[in-house]
mmCIF file of C-alpha atoms in Angstrom:
data_model
loop_
_atom_site.group_PDB
_atom_site.id
_atom_site.type_symbol
_atom_site.label_atom_id
_atom_site.label_comp_id
_atom_site.label_asym_id
_atom_site.label_seq_id
_atom_site.Cartn_x
_atom_site.Cartn_y
_atom_site.Cartn_z
ATOM 1 C CA MET A 795 59.167 51.200 -38.070
ATOM 2 C CA ILE A 796 57.096 48.343 -39.495
ATOM 3 C CA LEU A 797 53.426 47.735 -38.706
ATOM 4 C CA VAL A 798 51.956 44.226 -38.777
ATOM 5 C CA VAL A 799 48.170 44.314 -38.642
ATOM 6 C CA ASP A 800 45.459 41.683 -38.272
ATOM 7 C CA SER A 801 41.988 43.102 -38.794
ATOM 8 C CA GLY A 802 38.583 41.533 -38.389
ATOM 9 C CA SER A 803 35.226 43.255 -38.554
ATOM 10 C CA THR A 804 35.081 43.701 -34.782
ATOM 11 C CA LYS A 805 38.643 44.609 -33.803
ATOM 12 C CA THR A 806 42.085 45.199 -35.269
ATOM 13 C CA ASP A 807 45.406 44.241 -33.669
ATOM 14 C CA TRP A 808 48.483 46.337 -34.479
ATOM 15 C CA ILE A 809 52.101 45.545 -33.596
ATOM 16 C CA ALA A 810 54.951 47.935 -34.383
ATOM 17 C CA LEU A 811 58.371 46.398 -34.976
ATOM 18 C CA THR A 812 61.869 47.708 -35.515
ATOM 19 C CA ASP A 813 63.835 46.618 -38.576
ATOM 20 C CA ASP A 814 65.446 43.858 -36.508
ATOM 21 C CA GLY A 815 62.111 42.556 -35.194
ATOM 22 C CA LYS A 816 61.934 44.106 -31.728
ATOM 23 C CA SER A 817 58.461 45.090 -30.556
ATOM 24 C CA LEU A 818 57.940 48.828 -30.071
ATOM 25 C CA PHE A 819 54.279 48.832 -29.093
ATOM 26 C CA GLN A 820 51.020 46.936 -29.467
ATOM 27 C CA THR A 821 47.621 48.530 -29.776
ATOM 28 C CA GLN A 822 44.072 47.813 -30.874
ATOM 29 C CA THR A 823 41.379 49.664 -32.797
ATOM 30 C CA LEU A 824 37.872 48.830 -33.888
ATOM 31 C CA GLY A 825 37.579 46.592 -36.939
ATOM 32 C CA LEU A 826 38.533 47.921 -40.377
ATOM 33 C CA ASN A 827 36.424 46.090 -42.920
ATOM 34 C CA PRO A 828 36.373 48.100 -46.175
ATOM 35 C CA GLN A 829 33.427 46.084 -47.460
ATOM 36 C CA VAL A 830 31.068 47.597 -44.885
ATOM 37 C CA LEU A 831 32.758 50.842 -43.756
ATOM 38 C CA SER A 832 33.244 54.163 -45.539
ATOM 39 C CA GLN A 833 36.628 55.752 -46.123
ATOM 40 C CA GLU A 834 35.809 58.389 -43.522
ATOM 41 C CA ILE A 835 35.031 55.838 -40.808
ATOM 42 C CA LEU A 836 38.106 53.745 -41.640
ATOM 43 C CA ARG A 837 40.329 56.810 -41.360
ATOM 44 C CA GLU A 838 38.675 57.967 -38.145
ATOM 45 C CA ARG A 839 39.216 54.627 -36.425
ATOM 46 C CA ILE A 840 42.941 54.780 -37.130
ATOM 47 C CA VAL A 841 43.723 58.431 -36.378
ATOM 48 C CA ASN A 842 41.742 58.312 -33.129
ATOM 49 C CA ASN A 843 44.293 55.842 -31.791
ATOM 50 C CA PHE A 844 46.998 57.779 -29.908
ATOM 51 C CA GLU A 845 49.915 55.442 -30.665
ATOM 52 C CA LEU A 846 49.157 55.144 -34.369
ATOM 53 C CA TYR A 847 48.637 58.859 -34.873
ATOM 54 C CA LYS A 848 51.730 59.733 -32.854
ATOM 55 C CA HIS A 849 53.941 57.414 -34.917
ATOM 56 C CA ARG A 850 52.208 57.788 -38.288
ATOM 57 C CA LYS A 851 55.261 59.410 -39.932
ATOM 58 C CA ASP A 852 57.654 56.788 -38.553
ATOM 59 C CA VAL A 853 56.046 53.905 -40.442
ATOM 60 C CA LYS A 854 58.192 52.698 -43.357
ATOM 61 C CA ALA A 855 56.248 49.519 -44.167
ATOM 62 C CA LEU A 856 52.779 48.214 -43.363
ATOM 63 C CA TYR A 857 51.551 44.629 -43.686
ATOM 64 C CA PHE A 858 47.761 44.532 -43.378
ATOM 65 C CA TYR A 859 45.660 41.358 -43.287
ATOM 66 C CA GLY A 860 41.987 42.201 -43.118
ATOM 67 C CA ALA A 861 38.428 40.950 -43.384
ATOM 68 C CA GLY A 862 36.825 42.302 -46.540
ATOM 69 C CA CYS A 863 40.119 42.566 -48.445
ATOM 70 C CA GLY A 864 39.608 39.559 -50.682
ATOM 71 C CA THR A 865 38.838 41.606 -53.802
ATOM 72 C CA GLU A 866 40.474 44.558 -55.511
ATOM 73 C CA ARG A 867 37.972 47.348 -54.844
ATOM 74 C CA PRO A 868 38.073 47.213 -51.009
ATOM 75 C CA ARG A 869 41.876 46.846 -51.125
ATOM 76 C CA VAL A 870 42.085 50.048 -53.169
ATOM 77 C CA LEU A 871 39.883 51.827 -50.626
ATOM 78 C CA MET A 872 41.983 50.576 -47.718
ATOM 79 C CA ARG A 873 45.195 51.543 -49.522
ATOM 80 C CA SER A 874 43.956 55.104 -50.046
ATOM 81 C CA VAL A 875 43.305 55.426 -46.299
ATOM 82 C CA PHE A 876 46.794 54.171 -45.440
ATOM 83 C CA ASP A 877 48.437 56.413 -48.048
ATOM 84 C CA GLU A 878 46.765 59.432 -46.477
ATOM 85 C CA ILE A 879 47.793 58.584 -42.900
ATOM 86 C CA PHE A 880 51.152 56.808 -43.176
ATOM 87 C CA THR A 881 52.711 59.214 -45.646
ATOM 88 C CA LYS A 882 56.285 57.930 -45.239
ATOM 89 C CA ALA A 883 55.437 54.272 -45.849
ATOM 90 C CA THR A 884 57.069 53.068 -49.057
ATOM 91 C CA ASP A 885 55.822 49.490 -48.800
ATOM 92 C CA ILE A 886 52.149 48.746 -48.089
ATOM 93 C CA VAL A 887 50.942 45.151 -48.485
ATOM 94 C CA LEU A 888 47.238 44.327 -48.210
ATOM 95 C CA LYS A 889 45.855 40.793 -48.108
ATOM 96 C CA GLU A 890 42.673 39.213 -46.832
ATOM 97 C CA ASP A 891 42.557 37.870 -43.283
ATOM 98 C CA THR A 892 42.777 34.299 -44.558
ATOM 99 C CA PHE A 893 46.523 34.817 -44.993
ATOM 100 C CA ALA A 894 46.898 35.865 -41.352
ATOM 101 C CA ALA A 895 45.185 32.653 -40.274
ATOM 102 C CA LEU A 896 47.422 30.669 -42.620
ATOM 103 C CA TYR A 897 50.681 32.226 -41.391
ATOM 104 C CA ALA A 898 49.649 31.735 -37.755
ATOM 105 C CA THR A 899 48.663 28.057 -37.978
ATOM 106 C CA ALA A 900 49.930 26.191 -41.030
ATOM 107 C CA THR A 901 53.318 24.480 -41.384
ATOM 108 C CA GLU A 902 55.245 25.170 -44.555
ATOM 109 C CA GLY A 903 55.405 22.090 -46.767
ATOM 110 C CA GLU A 904 52.453 20.359 -45.088
ATOM 111 C CA LYS A 905 48.905 20.265 -46.407
ATOM 112 C CA SER A 906 46.171 21.626 -44.168
ATOM 113 C CA ILE A 907 42.819 23.376 -44.160
ATOM 114 C CA VAL A 908 42.658 26.795 -42.524
ATOM 115 C CA CYS A 909 39.375 28.242 -41.253
ATOM 116 C CA ILE A 910 38.236 31.506 -39.726
ATOM 117 C CA LEU A 911 35.411 31.437 -37.180
ATOM 118 C CA GLY A 912 35.052 34.907 -35.727
ATOM 119 C CA THR A 913 32.674 37.743 -36.544
ATOM 120 C CA GLY A 914 32.647 36.203 -40.023
ATOM 121 C CA SER A 915 33.740 32.805 -41.322
ATOM 122 C CA ASN A 916 35.837 31.432 -44.152
ATOM 123 C CA CYS A 917 37.768 28.336 -45.194
ATOM 124 C CA SER A 918 40.827 27.809 -47.403
ATOM 125 C CA TYR A 919 43.112 24.970 -48.486
ATOM 126 C CA PHE A 920 46.889 25.094 -48.062
ATOM 127 C CA ASP A 921 48.754 22.671 -50.323
ATOM 128 C CA GLY A 922 52.019 23.175 -48.459
ATOM 129 C CA GLU A 923 53.144 26.045 -50.702
ATOM 130 C CA LYS A 924 50.181 28.184 -51.665
ATOM 131 C CA ILE A 925 46.695 28.936 -50.446
ATOM 132 C CA ILE A 926 43.692 27.863 -52.525
ATOM 133 C CA GLN A 927 40.342 29.613 -52.129
ATOM 134 C CA LYS A 928 37.706 27.497 -53.871
ATOM 135 C CA VAL A 929 34.675 29.475 -52.720
ATOM 136 C CA VAL A 930 34.781 33.263 -52.536
ATOM 137 C CA SER A 931 32.792 34.476 -49.539
ATOM 138 C CA LEU A 932 29.763 36.644 -50.251
ATOM 139 C CA GLY A 933 29.744 37.997 -46.712
ATOM 140 C CA TYR A 934 27.400 37.916 -43.772
ATOM 141 C CA VAL A 935 24.115 38.235 -45.668
ATOM 142 C CA VAL A 936 24.267 34.875 -47.489
ATOM 143 C CA MET A 937 27.321 33.049 -46.078
ATOM 144 C CA ASP A 938 29.392 33.226 -42.851
ATOM 145 C CA ASP A 939 27.927 30.026 -41.396
ATOM 146 C CA ALA A 940 28.833 29.399 -37.722
ATOM 147 C CA SER A 941 30.261 32.905 -37.352
ATOM 148 C CA GLY A 942 29.434 35.407 -34.646
ATOM 149 C CA ASN A 943 26.972 37.209 -36.877
ATOM 150 C CA TYR A 944 25.400 33.877 -37.895
ATOM 151 C CA PHE A 945 24.693 32.961 -34.269
ATOM 152 C CA GLY A 946 23.480 36.487 -33.526
ATOM 153 C CA ARG A 947 21.051 36.314 -36.422
ATOM 154 C CA GLN A 948 19.770 32.914 -35.271
ATOM 155 C CA LEU A 949 19.219 34.156 -31.716
ATOM 156 C CA ILE A 950 17.303 37.228 -32.804
ATOM 157 C CA ARG A 951 15.128 35.247 -35.218
ATOM 158 C CA ASP A 952 14.363 32.552 -32.660
ATOM 159 C CA TYR A 953 13.583 35.166 -30.023
ATOM 160 C CA LYS A 954 11.163 37.043 -32.284
ATOM 161 C CA PHE A 955 9.519 33.794 -33.417
ATOM 162 C CA GLY A 956 9.154 32.572 -29.829
ATOM 163 C CA LYS A 957 11.448 29.553 -30.243
ATOM 164 C CA ILE A 958 13.739 30.279 -27.270
ATOM 165 C CA PRO A 959 12.680 28.635 -23.966
ATOM 166 C CA ALA A 960 10.900 31.138 -21.718
ATOM 167 C CA ALA A 961 13.498 31.350 -18.932
ATOM 168 C CA LEU A 962 16.349 31.765 -21.410
ATOM 169 C CA ALA A 963 14.373 34.321 -23.423
ATOM 170 C CA GLN A 964 13.808 36.354 -20.262
ATOM 171 C CA LYS A 965 17.528 36.308 -19.543
ATOM 172 C CA PHE A 966 18.194 37.377 -23.139
ATOM 173 C CA GLU A 967 15.793 40.303 -22.756
ATOM 174 C CA SER A 968 17.525 41.456 -19.566
ATOM 175 C CA GLU A 969 20.925 41.712 -21.264
ATOM 176 C CA TYR A 970 20.084 43.287 -24.635
ATOM 177 C CA ASP A 971 17.790 45.897 -26.110
ATOM 178 C CA LEU A 972 15.660 43.635 -28.287
ATOM 179 C CA SER A 973 13.107 46.212 -29.408
ATOM 180 C CA SER A 974 12.328 45.945 -33.100
ATOM 181 C CA GLU A 975 13.196 49.615 -33.621
ATOM 182 C CA ASN A 976 16.649 49.236 -32.068
ATOM 183 C CA ILE A 977 17.448 46.081 -34.018
ATOM 184 C CA LYS A 978 16.350 47.570 -37.338
ATOM 185 C CA ASN A 979 18.306 50.758 -36.721
ATOM 186 C CA HIS A 980 21.501 48.730 -36.188
ATOM 187 C CA LEU A 981 20.875 46.480 -39.176
ATOM 188 C CA TYR A 982 19.734 49.032 -41.743
ATOM 189 C CA LYS A 983 20.906 52.486 -40.648
ATOM 190 C CA ASN A 984 24.114 52.100 -38.635
ATOM 191 C CA PRO A 985 27.537 50.952 -39.889
ATOM 192 C CA ASN A 986 28.819 47.429 -39.228
ATOM 193 C CA PRO A 987 25.547 45.442 -39.111
ATOM 194 C CA ASN A 988 27.629 42.241 -39.170
ATOM 195 C CA THR A 989 29.534 43.319 -36.061
ATOM 196 C CA TYR A 990 26.275 44.253 -34.343
ATOM 197 C CA LEU A 991 24.865 40.796 -34.995
ATOM 198 C CA ALA A 992 28.049 39.229 -33.648
ATOM 199 C CA THR A 993 27.631 40.958 -30.280
ATOM 200 C CA PHE A 994 24.817 38.516 -29.523
ATOM 201 C CA ALA A 995 27.175 35.550 -29.886
ATOM 202 C CA ARG A 996 28.466 36.265 -26.367
ATOM 203 C CA PHE A 997 25.073 35.178 -25.043
ATOM 204 C CA ILE A 998 25.145 31.816 -26.766
ATOM 205 C CA ILE A 999 28.715 31.198 -25.600
ATOM 206 C CA GLU A 1000 27.962 32.127 -21.978
ATOM 207 C CA ASN A 1001 24.879 29.903 -21.997
ATOM 208 C CA LYS A 1002 26.225 27.114 -24.184
ATOM 209 C CA ASP A 1003 25.309 24.415 -21.646
ATOM 210 C CA GLU A 1004 21.626 25.142 -22.224
ATOM 211 C CA GLU A 1005 19.953 22.576 -24.484
ATOM 212 C CA TYR A 1006 18.643 25.252 -26.843
ATOM 213 C CA CYS A 1007 22.088 26.845 -27.243
ATOM 214 C CA GLN A 1008 23.724 23.472 -27.796
ATOM 215 C CA GLY A 1009 21.274 22.827 -30.618
ATOM 216 C CA VAL A 1010 21.965 26.159 -32.335
ATOM 217 C CA ILE A 1011 25.736 25.759 -31.919
ATOM 218 C CA LYS A 1012 25.873 22.198 -33.247
ATOM 219 C CA GLU A 1013 23.617 23.019 -36.192
ATOM 220 C CA GLY A 1014 25.679 26.064 -37.192
ATOM 221 C CA LEU A 1015 29.008 24.269 -36.877
ATOM 222 C CA SER A 1016 27.689 21.258 -38.793
ATOM 223 C CA VAL A 1017 26.543 23.424 -41.704
ATOM 224 C CA PHE A 1018 29.941 25.156 -41.808
ATOM 225 C CA VAL A 1019 31.882 21.886 -41.687
ATOM 226 C CA GLU A 1020 29.746 20.178 -44.310
ATOM 227 C CA HIS A 1021 29.667 23.043 -46.807
ATOM 228 C CA GLN A 1022 33.050 24.664 -46.295
ATOM 229 C CA ILE A 1023 35.248 21.665 -45.506
ATOM 230 C CA VAL A 1024 33.725 18.326 -46.508
ATOM 231 C CA LEU A 1025 32.118 19.344 -49.805
ATOM 232 C CA GLN A 1026 35.084 21.475 -50.919
ATOM 233 C CA PHE A 1027 38.083 19.304 -50.153
ATOM 234 C CA PRO A 1028 38.164 15.550 -50.936
ATOM 235 C CA ASP A 1029 41.196 14.896 -48.689
ATOM 236 C CA ALA A 1030 39.772 16.742 -45.669
ATOM 237 C CA LYS A 1031 39.845 13.568 -43.541
ATOM 238 C CA ASP A 1032 43.579 13.111 -44.138
ATOM 239 C CA ILE A 1033 44.938 16.499 -43.058
ATOM 240 C CA PRO A 1034 44.667 18.785 -39.992
ATOM 241 C CA ILE A 1035 42.057 21.526 -39.929
ATOM 242 C CA HIS A 1036 43.145 24.732 -38.197
ATOM 243 C CA PHE A 1037 40.882 27.456 -36.823
ATOM 244 C CA VAL A 1038 41.395 31.099 -35.932
ATOM 245 C CA GLY A 1039 38.817 33.364 -34.288
ATOM 246 C CA SER A 1040 36.886 33.874 -31.072
ATOM 247 C CA ILE A 1041 33.933 31.644 -32.022
ATOM 248 C CA GLY A 1042 36.135 28.668 -32.810
ATOM 249 C CA PHE A 1043 38.214 29.309 -29.699
ATOM 250 C CA TYR A 1044 35.360 29.596 -27.191
ATOM 251 C CA LEU A 1045 33.339 26.785 -28.778
ATOM 252 C CA GLN A 1046 36.252 24.450 -29.415
ATOM 253 C CA ALA A 1047 34.769 21.562 -27.413
ATOM 254 C CA GLU A 1048 31.642 21.632 -29.591
ATOM 255 C CA LEU A 1049 33.751 22.232 -32.692
ATOM 256 C CA LYS A 1050 35.909 19.162 -32.046
ATOM 257 C CA GLU A 1051 32.809 17.064 -31.425
ATOM 258 C CA VAL A 1052 31.285 18.130 -34.745
ATOM 259 C CA LEU A 1053 34.573 17.551 -36.586
ATOM 260 C CA ASN A 1054 34.827 14.069 -35.093
ATOM 261 C CA SER A 1055 31.302 13.275 -36.271
ATOM 262 C CA PHE A 1056 32.496 13.941 -39.836
ATOM 263 C CA GLY A 1057 35.712 11.956 -39.352
ATOM 264 C CA LEU A 1058 37.846 15.122 -39.363
ATOM 265 C CA THR A 1059 40.813 16.110 -37.198
ATOM 266 C CA ALA A 1060 41.198 19.471 -35.460
ATOM 267 C CA GLY A 1061 44.602 21.120 -35.714
ATOM 268 C CA LYS A 1062 45.477 24.392 -34.005
ATOM 269 C CA ILE A 1063 42.647 26.505 -32.591
ATOM 270 C CA LEU A 1064 43.709 30.092 -31.894
ATOM 271 C CA LYS A 1065 41.710 33.054 -30.643
ATOM 272 C CA ARG A 1066 43.893 35.590 -32.454
ATOM 273 C CA PRO A 1067 46.509 35.084 -35.179
ATOM 274 C CA ILE A 1068 48.598 38.169 -34.419
ATOM 275 C CA ASP A 1069 51.433 36.418 -32.515
ATOM 276 C CA GLY A 1070 51.929 33.838 -35.251
ATOM 277 C CA LEU A 1071 51.656 36.569 -37.853
ATOM 278 C CA VAL A 1072 54.468 38.548 -36.237
ATOM 279 C CA ALA A 1073 56.637 35.416 -36.008
ATOM 280 C CA HIS A 1074 56.079 34.830 -39.727
ATOM 281 C CA HIS A 1075 57.190 38.338 -40.620
ATOM 282 C CA LYS A 1076 60.278 38.113 -38.447
ATOM 283 C CA GLU A 1077 61.313 34.884 -40.146
ATOM 284 C CA HIS A 1078 60.333 35.499 -43.745
ATOM 285 C CA ILE A 1079 60.444 39.266 -44.219
ATOM 286 C CA LEU A 1080 62.570 41.029 -41.609
ATOM 287 C CA ALA A 1081 65.266 38.343 -41.678
ATOM 288 C CA LYS A 1082 65.941 38.976 -45.371
#
């Protein structure tokens, strides 16, 4: 059995395949970001899944693409968790989630820019053969523009500073616990503060026709496009720009409008990369 895994900070998609590429089962767990979660929590989230625990000794190879796996230390942590659970796996490959987005959207031999707009955000250049990461993300505290946690942070700040229109603020209050104590507990005492912030993005998506929400959305997307795409890549106007993630997917009308304002062209916009990721493995790994 082979496991192909796409993991963000909020959720993780798992697909089990036979050696000839047939799907055995699909399942989902909470996100597995080794930058913000302990080894104990990472392990718990996997073994608490019935399908994964049941088949843990049947796994011969595991291909994991995850948020937070862009540097060596979190990859080592994630590898130790997998070694403990999937004891029969002789081949474990760990890469950052940028590669999942690349495999799901880009065409081999063609230049493109590949972006992630989900709980977090990122942007990479594909020269047709290899991926180029010019700016290493520093995570949700100082980067992640236009991500779920970015919009959540903006909403909370604007609410506390009284910048949200009264009727919309009242609606916001009715749907979330916005007490200072609750917010601070989630941000400073509980795991996954980035995922907590991203839960508020649902509100801005569901109310995106409101003038206030449109302003926050356009501002966030504009900052992302200017910093991550325009300033990084001189030929950005000449190649397609692909997006993967729930924020890009649900705000694609606004995203395309912002891209057009910069003279850029949207390519594929996918909510999840897992289907394209599986197709890539069938063609390039299992077929060999």
